[in-house]
Structure formats: structure tokens, C-alpha cells
Coordinates of C-alpha atoms in Angstrom, one line a residue:
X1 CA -8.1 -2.1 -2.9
X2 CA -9.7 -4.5 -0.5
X3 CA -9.7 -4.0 3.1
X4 CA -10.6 -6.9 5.5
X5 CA -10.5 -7.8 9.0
X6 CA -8.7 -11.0 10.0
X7 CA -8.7 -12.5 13.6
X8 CA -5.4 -14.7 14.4
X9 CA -5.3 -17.5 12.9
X10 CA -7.5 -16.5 9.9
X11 CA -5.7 -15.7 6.8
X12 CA -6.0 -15.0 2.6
X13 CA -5.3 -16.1 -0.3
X14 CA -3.6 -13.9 -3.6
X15 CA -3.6 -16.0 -6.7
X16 CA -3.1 -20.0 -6.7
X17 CA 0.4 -19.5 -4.9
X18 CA 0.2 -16.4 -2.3
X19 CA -1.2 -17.5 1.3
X20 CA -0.7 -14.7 4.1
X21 CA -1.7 -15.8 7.5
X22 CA -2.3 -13.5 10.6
X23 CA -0.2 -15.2 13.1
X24 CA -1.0 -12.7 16.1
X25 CA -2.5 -9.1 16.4
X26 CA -3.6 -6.4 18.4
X27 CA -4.2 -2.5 18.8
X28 CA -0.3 -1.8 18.1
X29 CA -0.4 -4.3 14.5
X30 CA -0.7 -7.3 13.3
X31 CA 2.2 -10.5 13.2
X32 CA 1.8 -12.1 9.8
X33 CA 3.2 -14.9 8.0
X34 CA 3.4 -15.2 4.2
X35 CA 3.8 -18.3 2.1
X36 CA 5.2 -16.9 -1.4
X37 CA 6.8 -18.7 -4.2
X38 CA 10.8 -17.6 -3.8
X39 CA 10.9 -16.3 -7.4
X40 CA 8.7 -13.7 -5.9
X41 CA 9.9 -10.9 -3.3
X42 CA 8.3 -10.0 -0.2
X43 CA 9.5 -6.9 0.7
X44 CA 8.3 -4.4 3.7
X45 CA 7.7 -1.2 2.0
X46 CA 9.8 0.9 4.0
X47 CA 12.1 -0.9 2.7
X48 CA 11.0 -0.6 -1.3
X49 CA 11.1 3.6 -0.8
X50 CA 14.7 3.1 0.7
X51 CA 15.7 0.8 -2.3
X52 CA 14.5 3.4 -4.3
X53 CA 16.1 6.2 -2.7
X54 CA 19.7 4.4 -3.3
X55 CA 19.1 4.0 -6.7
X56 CA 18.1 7.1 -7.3
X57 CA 21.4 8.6 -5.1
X58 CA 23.7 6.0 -7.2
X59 CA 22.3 7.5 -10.5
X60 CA 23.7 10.8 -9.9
X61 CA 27.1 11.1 -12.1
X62 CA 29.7 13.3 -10.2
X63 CA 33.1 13.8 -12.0
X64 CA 36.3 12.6 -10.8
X65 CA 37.3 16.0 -9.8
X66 CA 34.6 17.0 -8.1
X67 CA 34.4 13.8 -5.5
X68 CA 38.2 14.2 -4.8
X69 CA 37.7 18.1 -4.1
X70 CA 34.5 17.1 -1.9
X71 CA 36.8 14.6 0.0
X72 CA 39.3 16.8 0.8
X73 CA 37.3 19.5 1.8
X74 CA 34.7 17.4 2.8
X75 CA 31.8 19.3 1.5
X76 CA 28.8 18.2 -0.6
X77 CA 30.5 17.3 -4.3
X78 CA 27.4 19.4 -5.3
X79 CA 28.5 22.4 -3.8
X80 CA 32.2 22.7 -5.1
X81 CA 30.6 23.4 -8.7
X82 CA 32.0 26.6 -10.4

């Protein structure tokens, strides 16, 4: 990992094709701007964890059954197992 301290205005280079920029910053964070190819994604990684968390929720296999008795009752499908 490398760690360095940029003033605004300063910026880095990743690769050929990667420039990120620090537009502004101060004790609360740092603005920045990033020049990417668009074939490659730029994602907050809040945003990654959540992505995952979705994929992970639309994995889970419920039967037919068991989503029509959670929607009626409206309890967790998990919880109307036998």
C-alpha cells in the first residue's frame, strides 16, 4: 500500500491511463477527481460492499411456497420453514 500526502491541486498517476487529482481538501476529507479509461469502473467502496451484499441476498433460492406464505403473513420466508 502507498500512503501519500497531496496538497490541492497536486495529483497521481496509476498505470499509463489512471490520473487522480486532489481538487480540494481539508480536515473533514479530500475532493478528488479521477480521469479513468470508461472500460474501467470507478466505484466508492461503500458502494462495492453494498453491491456485494445484493448479490449475495439475490443468491438465496426461496421456493415458491415459501415467498407466497411469507407475503401473506408477512414474516421472513426463512422463518415459515417446517
Amino acid at each position: 500500500m502507498l500512503i501519500l500526502r497531496r496538497k490541492a491541486g497536486e495529483g497521481l498517476l496509476i498505470g499509463d491511463n489512471i490520473k487522480i487529482t486532489v481538487v480540494a481538501a481539508d480536515e473533514g476529507g479530500a475532493r478528488l477527481a479521477i480521469d479513468a479509461p470508461k472500460d474501467i469502473p470507478v466505484l466508492r467502496e461503500e458502494l462495492l460492499t453494498a453491491m456485494d451484499v445484493n448479490r449475495a441476498a439475490a443468491a438465496e433460492e426461496s421456493q415458491p411456497e415459501e415467498l407466497v406464505k411469507a407475503l401473506f403473513s408477512k414474516k421472513d420466508p426463512k422463518q415459515t420453514k417446517g
